[in-house]
Structure formats: structure tokens, C-alpha cells
Short mmCIF file of C-alpha atoms in Angstrom, two decimals:
data_model
loop_
_atom_site.label_atom_id
_atom_site.label_comp_id
_atom_site.label_asym_id
_atom_site.label_seq_id
_atom_site.Cartn_x
_atom_site.Cartn_y
_atom_site.Cartn_z
CA MET A 1 99.50 100.16 214.34
CA ALA A 2 102.35 99.35 211.99
CA ASN A 3 104.03 102.08 209.98
CA VAL A 4 103.50 101.49 206.27
CA ASN A 5 104.38 103.22 203.04
CA GLU A 6 102.39 103.84 199.87
CA ASN A 7 104.14 100.96 198.08
CA ASP A 8 103.10 98.27 200.59
CA SER A 9 102.08 95.56 198.10
CA GLU A 10 99.54 93.80 200.31
CA LEU A 11 97.70 96.99 201.17
CA LYS A 12 97.87 98.17 197.56
CA GLU A 13 96.12 94.96 196.50
CA LEU A 14 93.50 95.33 199.20
CA LEU A 15 92.80 98.95 198.26
CA ALA A 16 92.65 98.01 194.58
CA GLU A 17 89.96 95.44 195.43
CA ALA A 18 88.02 98.08 197.31
CA LEU A 19 88.21 100.46 194.36
CA LYS A 20 86.87 97.72 192.04
CA HIS A 21 83.84 97.49 194.33
CA LYS A 22 83.57 101.30 194.34
CA HIS A 23 83.71 101.71 190.56
CA GLY A 24 82.26 98.36 189.45
CA LYS A 25 85.32 97.32 187.48
CA ASP A 26 86.72 93.96 186.38
CA ASP A 27 83.44 92.01 186.74
CA TYR A 28 82.86 93.48 190.24
CA GLU A 29 79.40 94.86 190.86
CA LYS A 30 79.36 98.44 192.14
CA ASP A 31 79.08 98.17 195.87
CA TYR A 32 79.88 101.29 197.94
CA ASP A 33 79.10 99.56 201.22
CA LYS A 34 81.72 96.88 200.54
CA ALA A 35 84.22 99.50 199.38
CA PHE A 36 83.70 101.51 202.54
CA GLU A 37 84.06 98.38 204.70
CA ILE A 38 87.39 97.45 203.15
CA ILE A 39 88.88 100.97 203.04
CA ASN A 40 87.72 101.86 206.55
CA ASN A 41 89.24 98.60 207.84
CA ILE A 42 92.61 99.46 206.17
CA VAL A 43 92.66 102.90 207.80
CA GLN A 44 91.65 101.56 211.20
CA ASN A 45 94.51 99.04 211.14
CA HIS A 46 97.07 101.03 209.13
CA ASN A 47 96.47 104.69 209.84
CA ASP A 48 99.65 105.69 208.02
CA TYR A 49 98.51 104.24 204.74
CA ILE A 50 97.63 107.59 203.09
CA PRO A 51 96.14 106.35 199.78
CA ALA A 52 93.43 104.52 201.70
CA LYS A 53 92.81 107.48 203.99
CA HIS A 54 92.40 109.67 200.93
CA GLU A 55 89.83 107.26 199.48
CA LEU A 56 88.01 107.15 202.81
CA ALA A 57 87.80 110.96 202.74
CA LEU A 58 86.27 110.76 199.27
CA LEU A 59 83.57 108.33 200.50
CA TYR A 60 82.67 110.63 203.38
CA LYS A 61 82.68 113.65 201.08
CA HIS A 62 80.22 112.14 198.59
CA GLY A 63 78.27 109.94 201.00
CA LYS A 64 79.07 106.71 199.26
CA GLY A 65 78.79 103.64 201.48
CA VAL A 66 78.56 105.91 204.54
CA LYS A 67 76.53 108.93 205.59
CA LYS A 68 77.86 112.11 204.00
CA ASP A 69 80.02 113.96 206.50
CA LEU A 70 82.05 116.89 205.12
CA GLU A 71 83.74 117.61 208.45
CA LYS A 72 84.95 114.06 208.68
CA ALA A 73 86.11 114.18 205.07
CA LYS A 74 88.00 117.41 205.72
CA GLU A 75 89.63 115.95 208.84
CA LEU A 76 90.88 112.98 206.84
CA TYR A 77 92.05 115.16 203.92
CA LEU A 78 94.02 117.41 206.25
CA GLN A 79 95.77 114.35 207.76
CA CYS A 80 96.77 113.36 204.22
CA CYS A 81 97.91 116.90 203.47
CA GLU A 82 100.27 116.72 206.42
CA LYS A 83 101.98 113.95 204.47
CA ASN A 84 101.88 116.07 201.26
CA TYR A 85 99.62 113.63 199.47
CA PRO A 86 99.02 115.56 196.16
CA ARG A 87 95.45 114.37 195.50
CA SER A 88 94.30 115.31 198.99
CA VAL A 89 95.95 118.72 198.78
CA TYR A 90 94.13 119.22 195.46
CA ASP A 91 90.78 118.15 196.85
CA MET A 92 91.09 120.56 199.77
CA GLY A 93 90.89 123.36 197.26
CA PHE A 94 87.31 122.42 196.54
CA PHE A 95 86.24 123.14 200.11
CA THR A 96 86.68 126.82 199.32
CA PHE A 97 85.80 126.61 195.60
CA ASP A 98 82.70 124.43 195.38
CA GLU A 99 79.78 126.57 196.52
CA SER A 100 77.74 123.46 197.28
CA ILE A 101 80.28 122.96 200.08
CA CYS A 102 81.30 126.46 201.14
CA GLY A 103 77.94 128.09 200.49
CA LYS A 104 76.69 130.25 197.65
CA GLY A 105 78.70 133.44 197.32
CA ASN A 106 81.42 132.22 199.68
CA ARG A 107 83.95 131.05 197.13
CA ASP A 108 87.46 131.91 198.17
CA MET A 109 89.76 131.72 195.15
CA THR A 110 92.81 132.89 197.10
CA THR A 111 92.66 129.90 199.41
CA THR A 112 91.65 127.62 196.61
CA MET A 113 94.65 128.63 194.53
CA GLU A 114 96.96 128.12 197.48
CA TRP A 115 95.81 124.51 197.77
CA TRP A 116 95.88 123.87 194.02
CA THR A 117 99.26 125.50 193.59
CA ARG A 118 100.70 123.41 196.41
CA SER A 119 99.32 120.26 194.78
CA ALA A 120 100.61 121.36 191.37
CA GLU A 121 104.10 121.84 192.86
CA LEU A 122 103.82 118.28 194.19
CA GLY A 123 103.32 117.19 190.55
CA TYR A 124 99.58 116.46 190.42
CA LYS A 125 98.50 116.96 186.81
CA LYS A 126 94.88 117.96 187.55
CA ALA A 127 96.08 120.66 189.92
CA GLN A 128 98.62 121.85 187.35
CA TYR A 129 95.81 122.10 184.82
CA ASN A 130 93.50 123.97 187.24
CA VAL A 131 96.17 126.50 188.13
CA GLY A 132 97.02 127.00 184.46
CA TYR A 133 93.43 127.24 183.41
CA ALA A 134 92.62 129.74 186.16
CA HIS A 135 95.38 132.05 184.91
CA TYR A 136 94.25 131.49 181.33
CA LEU A 137 90.68 132.44 182.17
CA GLY A 138 91.52 135.31 184.47
CA LYS A 139 88.23 135.06 186.44
CA ASP A 140 88.69 135.78 190.16
CA VAL A 141 92.41 135.13 189.51
CA GLN A 142 94.92 137.42 187.81
CA LYS A 143 95.02 136.66 184.10
CA ASP A 144 98.53 135.63 183.19
CA TRP A 145 99.01 133.55 180.07
CA LYS A 146 102.73 133.05 180.63
CA LYS A 147 101.98 131.52 184.01
CA ALA A 148 99.12 129.60 182.44
CA GLU A 149 101.49 128.22 179.80
CA GLU A 150 103.99 127.14 182.46
CA TRP A 151 101.45 125.05 184.38
CA LEU A 152 99.53 123.74 181.38
CA LEU A 153 102.77 122.50 179.82
CA LYS A 154 103.53 120.55 183.01
CA SER A 155 100.09 119.04 182.98
CA SER A 156 100.16 118.32 179.26
CA GLU A 157 103.50 116.55 179.59
CA GLN A 158 101.75 114.11 181.96
CA GLY A 159 99.10 113.42 179.31
CA TYR A 160 96.29 115.57 180.66
CA ILE A 161 94.27 116.19 177.54
CA SER A 162 92.48 119.41 178.62
CA ALA A 163 95.82 121.07 179.27
CA THR A 164 96.97 120.14 175.75
CA TYR A 165 93.69 121.51 174.34
CA TYR A 166 94.10 124.94 175.97
CA LEU A 167 97.74 125.18 174.97
CA CYS A 168 96.61 124.67 171.38
CA LEU A 169 94.07 127.50 171.75
CA MET A 170 96.51 129.81 173.45
CA TYR A 171 99.18 129.39 170.78
CA GLU A 172 96.61 130.11 168.12
CA ASP A 173 95.00 133.13 169.77
CA GLY A 174 97.82 134.86 171.58
CA SER A 175 97.17 137.58 174.12
CA GLU A 176 98.59 141.08 173.60
CA GLU A 177 97.75 142.18 177.17
CA ASP A 178 99.78 139.27 178.51
CA GLY A 179 102.59 139.72 176.05
CA PHE A 180 101.91 136.21 174.74
CA GLU A 181 102.57 135.93 171.02
CA LYS A 182 100.65 133.77 168.62
CA ASN A 183 102.60 130.73 167.46
CA TYR A 184 100.80 128.75 164.82
CA ASP A 185 103.56 126.15 164.53
CA LYS A 186 103.10 125.30 168.23
CA ALA A 187 99.32 125.40 167.82
CA TYR A 188 99.62 122.80 165.09
CA GLU A 189 102.08 120.76 167.11
CA TYR A 190 99.57 120.54 170.02
CA LEU A 191 96.72 119.85 167.59
CA LEU A 192 98.63 116.73 166.49
CA LYS A 193 99.15 115.72 170.09
CA LEU A 194 95.39 115.93 170.60
CA VAL A 195 94.77 113.90 167.49
CA GLU A 196 97.03 111.18 168.90
CA LEU A 197 94.80 111.22 171.99
CA ASN A 198 91.69 110.94 169.77
CA HIS A 199 90.31 114.31 170.93
CA PRO A 200 87.08 114.74 168.89
CA ALA A 201 87.53 118.43 168.16
CA ALA A 202 91.14 117.84 167.06
CA LEU A 203 90.14 114.99 164.76
CA TYR A 204 87.51 117.27 163.22
CA THR A 205 89.94 120.15 162.89
CA LEU A 206 92.66 118.11 161.22
CA GLY A 207 90.14 116.54 158.86
CA ALA A 208 88.72 119.96 157.99
CA LEU A 209 92.23 121.30 157.37
CA TYR A 210 92.99 118.45 154.98
CA LYS A 211 89.71 119.28 153.24
CA ARG A 212 90.06 123.05 153.35
CA GLU A 213 90.71 123.69 149.65
CA TYR A 214 87.33 122.14 148.86
CA SER A 215 85.30 124.03 151.41
CA GLU A 216 85.87 127.50 152.85
CA ASN A 217 83.14 127.15 155.45
CA TYR A 218 84.84 125.01 158.05
CA VAL A 219 86.24 127.65 160.38
CA ASN A 220 84.57 128.15 163.78
CA LEU A 221 80.99 127.46 162.72
CA PHE A 222 79.76 127.34 166.32
CA ASP A 223 81.91 130.40 167.11
CA VAL A 224 79.53 132.28 164.83
CA LEU A 225 76.28 130.45 165.47
CA LEU A 226 76.23 129.42 169.09
CA GLY A 227 79.19 131.12 170.72
CA GLU A 228 81.14 127.89 171.17
CA ARG A 229 84.68 127.17 170.02
CA ASP A 230 84.31 124.59 167.29
CA MET A 231 87.80 124.46 165.67
CA LEU A 232 91.13 124.61 167.39
CA ILE A 233 93.13 126.22 164.64
CA GLY A 234 91.61 127.66 161.53
CA LYS A 235 92.76 129.52 158.44
CA HIS A 236 96.09 130.28 160.06
CA ALA A 237 97.44 126.80 159.28
CA VAL A 238 97.42 127.52 155.57
CA ASP A 239 100.53 125.61 154.67
CA LYS A 240 100.00 122.43 156.71
CA PRO A 241 98.81 119.87 156.49
CA PRO A 242 98.77 119.55 152.68
CA TYR A 243 95.40 119.25 150.96
CA ASP A 244 94.48 115.55 151.03
CA LEU A 245 90.89 114.34 150.77
CA SER A 246 91.74 110.78 151.74
CA LYS A 247 93.15 111.98 155.04
CA ALA A 248 90.26 114.43 155.37
CA TYR A 249 87.89 111.52 155.17
CA GLU A 250 90.00 109.43 157.62
CA TYR A 251 90.03 112.08 160.36
CA LEU A 252 86.48 113.32 159.83
CA LEU A 253 85.25 109.73 160.13
CA LYS A 254 87.12 109.32 163.38
CA GLY A 255 85.78 112.62 164.65
CA ALA A 256 82.26 111.69 163.59
CA GLU A 257 82.45 108.29 165.32
CA ALA A 258 83.71 110.09 168.42
CA GLY A 259 80.48 112.11 168.38
CA HIS A 260 81.75 115.50 167.08
CA SER A 261 78.79 117.17 165.42
CA ALA A 262 80.77 119.33 162.99
CA ALA A 263 82.77 116.28 161.87
CA GLN A 264 79.54 114.39 161.34
CA PHE A 265 78.24 117.26 159.24
CA GLU A 266 81.40 117.49 157.12
CA LEU A 267 81.37 113.74 156.57
CA ALA A 268 77.74 113.86 155.48
CA GLU A 269 78.71 116.52 152.95
CA MET A 270 81.39 114.19 151.52
CA TYR A 271 78.77 111.49 151.02
CA PHE A 272 76.14 113.74 149.52
CA GLU A 273 78.51 115.69 147.32
CA SER A 274 80.70 112.73 146.24
CA ILE A 275 83.82 114.21 147.76
CA PHE A 276 86.49 111.45 147.66
CA VAL A 277 83.78 108.80 148.25
CA GLU A 278 80.98 107.60 146.00
CA ARG A 279 77.66 109.37 146.53
CA ASN A 280 75.74 107.59 149.29
CA THR A 281 72.65 109.45 150.43
CA ARG A 282 71.77 106.89 153.13
CA GLU A 283 75.19 107.16 154.77
CA GLY A 284 75.06 110.93 154.38
CA LEU A 285 71.62 111.04 155.93
CA HIS A 286 72.81 108.96 158.91
CA TRP A 287 75.61 111.44 159.74
CA LEU A 288 73.33 114.43 159.18
CA GLU A 289 70.84 112.99 161.66
CA GLU A 290 73.62 112.33 164.18
CA ALA A 291 74.72 115.97 163.99
CA ALA A 292 71.21 117.35 163.93
CA ASP A 293 70.33 115.42 167.06
CA GLN A 294 73.13 117.39 168.77
CA ASP A 295 71.51 120.71 167.82
CA TYR A 296 74.08 121.47 165.13
CA ALA A 297 72.26 124.11 163.12
CA PRO A 298 73.87 123.52 159.68
CA ALA A 299 73.03 119.83 159.90
CA GLN A 300 69.43 120.57 161.00
CA TYR A 301 68.98 122.95 158.09
CA ASN A 302 70.42 120.62 155.46
CA LEU A 303 68.55 117.63 156.88
CA GLY A 304 65.33 119.58 156.74
CA MET A 305 65.87 120.70 153.14
CA ILE A 306 66.72 117.14 152.04
CA LEU A 307 63.64 115.70 153.70
CA TYR A 308 61.47 118.50 152.34
CA ASP A 309 62.58 117.77 148.77
CA GLY A 310 63.47 114.09 148.95
CA ASP A 311 66.60 112.67 147.37
CA ASP A 312 67.92 109.42 145.90
CA GLY A 313 66.82 106.73 148.34
CA ILE A 314 65.36 109.31 150.73
CA GLU A 315 61.59 109.60 150.78
CA GLN A 316 60.16 113.09 150.74
CA ASN A 317 58.70 114.17 154.06
CA LYS A 318 57.77 117.85 154.04
CA GLU A 319 56.39 117.89 157.56
CA GLU A 320 59.54 116.51 159.16
CA GLY A 321 61.65 118.70 156.85
CA ILE A 322 59.89 121.84 158.11
CA GLN A 323 60.44 120.71 161.71
CA TRP A 324 64.19 120.40 161.24
CA VAL A 325 64.45 123.73 159.43
CA GLU A 326 62.44 125.31 162.22
CA SER A 327 64.88 123.88 164.80
CA ALA A 328 67.80 125.42 162.89
CA ALA A 329 65.95 128.73 162.63
CA GLU A 330 65.40 128.72 166.42
CA LEU A 331 69.17 128.48 166.80
CA GLY A 332 69.49 131.64 164.70
CA TYR A 333 70.74 129.99 161.50
CA PRO A 334 70.17 132.61 158.74
CA LEU A 335 69.48 130.24 155.86
CA ALA A 336 67.01 128.34 157.95
CA ILE A 337 65.16 131.50 158.88
CA LYS A 338 64.78 132.43 155.22
CA ALA A 339 63.82 128.89 154.18
CA LEU A 340 61.25 128.61 156.95
CA GLU A 341 59.56 131.83 155.88
CA TRP A 342 59.32 130.46 152.35
CA MET A 343 58.04 127.05 153.48
CA LEU A 344 55.30 128.56 155.62
CA SER A 345 54.32 131.25 153.11
CA GLY A 346 52.76 128.81 150.66
CA GLU A 347 54.55 130.59 147.82
CA ASP A 348 55.81 128.50 144.92
CA GLU A 349 58.96 130.57 144.33
CA TRP A 350 61.90 131.12 146.63
CA GLU A 351 62.39 134.83 147.09
CA SER A 352 66.11 134.69 147.49
CA ASP A 353 69.28 134.59 145.48
CA SER A 354 69.08 130.80 145.34
CA ASP A 355 66.30 128.26 144.99
CA PRO A 356 66.25 125.85 147.98
CA GLU A 357 65.58 122.99 145.56
CA ASP A 358 68.97 123.67 143.94
CA TYR A 359 70.83 124.15 147.21
CA GLU A 360 74.40 123.19 147.73
CA PHE A 361 75.46 121.92 151.11
CA ALA A 362 75.31 124.99 153.40
CA ALA A 363 77.62 125.43 156.34
#
């Protein structure tokens, strides 16, 4: 067998063809059998070609094109690790992390972190992220935000979007126990990096910040309602960006088109309330429905109230309106709980501080 290196052009082209079969790219139909045939042939004839050996290990690990064989996969991975192939070193960590491999209750984070750290030191961005995230989370690993920052920065510099996301959160939140100070300027800096990468939550956040003087209800809606982190940076960024409804619309539209439910909700409000754009109930209804379909409680409530009452160009449908308000109530949304009680009571008057027929968009 001839000695080869990772840059052998002929073998690179052959492996690239195999990967097109594996992933179904560039007009190739997905064909794991063909991918295995090509990759296995490369390894049989060029055992030192590590990228192909790594891909062969993956096929054995997942049972694609060949019968699943974790021991064979591990054997191939370890051969790659002897050559310090970063991706194989990284994947070895999952043999002690993934309980579907090591068995329920048998996770070994010490060994896992040894593999991931070694891969991170070899420059693999996913490993750098995993090491950083593990120290950020502090679950089964010592919480250490300074160490988390170190590795997340390395990963972020290589364009790994999740690393950039958590750096943004860390700089906003800070951690007294780790001696990690809040830094809103850096939080905003990393928010803008995420926007450049079209991160949906970042697009929403920036749009909401541009819109903030109009609405005070944009901060961490899911944080309150469903226990999820909805915004990246909130009221802390009071001086930047400047209030600008045109930019608010631009970024909220991008976030909405990327599928972010809170962005869809905020955009719907702009259409219903004539904020920067002309009132367009059909367009507003479209974005409300998009957000409501993702179980976004404020959207479900407002959609339900609009359908219950009807609006310009929107036919009244009390039955469907009640269903949407009920969905929001099941998610614990306070206004929906009150509105549902009124709807089902048969009473003519709304026993609250506000009449639902005169509602303003509720967040």
C-alpha cells in the first residue's frame, strides 16, 4: 500500500464523490451502499488516507451502507486518533458520552472531556464549542465561565454559530460565582455577529431593539411564559442601536422569514397596528398564524381574539377563536386564561380592566 497524505488530489476527488452519494448532493441520489463501496475501497488500497478511514468509521457507527458495528467503528476511529485526526478524536468522545452507545447511566464525562479537549487543542471547532459549552453549563463538569469563554472564542472565530450565541448570552448575564463580569458592549458585538450569520433569534432581538421605544413588551417573553430564552440581550442595550422603525421592520421580517415565532408575532403587530407600514390585516394574520402554529402563546391569544371578533378583511369565527385562546391558556398565558373564562361563561360583559373587543396587541 502506498503512503498518502490528506492532500492527495486524486483520493480527495474520489472521497468527495463518495460523500455526494452519502449525502445526496450535486444531483447525486442518496446511496449509502455506493458510498460505502467507494470509501471502503479507498481504505483497502490506501490505508494511510485518514479522511477516508474516518468516513468509513462513521458508516460503521451509524450502519449506513453496511451493518452497524460499533467495535469496528471504534477500531477505525482509534487508528485515526493515532494520526491526531481532529474529527476522529472528537467522535471518540461520544463513545463515553452517548448513552445509546455506552449504556444508560454509564456516561463518563471525564473521559469524554479528555477526548474533546484533545480535539479542541487540535483546532476542531465543534470540539472547542463542546468543551466551552460544558464549562458554561457546569453539568457533570466543573462550571468555569472563564474557561468556557476561552474555548467558545476559539470556536466562534472559526464561524461556529452556537459558540457565538453562547458568548453573547455570557456577556449579557455574567456570573458572579465565576468572577465573570457582564459586558453589554461585547454582548451587542456578538449579537451583530449573529445577525451577519442570519441567526433567527439575533435577527429578532436586533429588530426588537430598534422597535423598543414603541413596545416595552419585547424582553424575554418565552423566559416568562415557557422557560425558554427568547432574546439574547434585552433592556441592557438601552443606548444602541438607535430607535429606528424601518430597521425594526427589516430585521423582524428577516427573523420572521427564518421561522422565529417572536419575530413573526412582532411583525404581525406592525401590520395590525400600522407601525411603520400601512395596516394590512391579511399580512398580519399570516404572521400571527405562523407564530401560533409554533405554540407561541401571545400569538395564539391575539389570533384567537381577532378571529372571535373579526376584523377588516378577516371573517369572524368564534369557534376557531376560542380554540386558539384555549391553546394559549393551556400554555399558561394569563390574558388567555381570563379571556377563555369570559368566552365560556356566556356573559356579555368582560369582567376585567379591559374589554377584549377593545384590546391592544398583547405580548
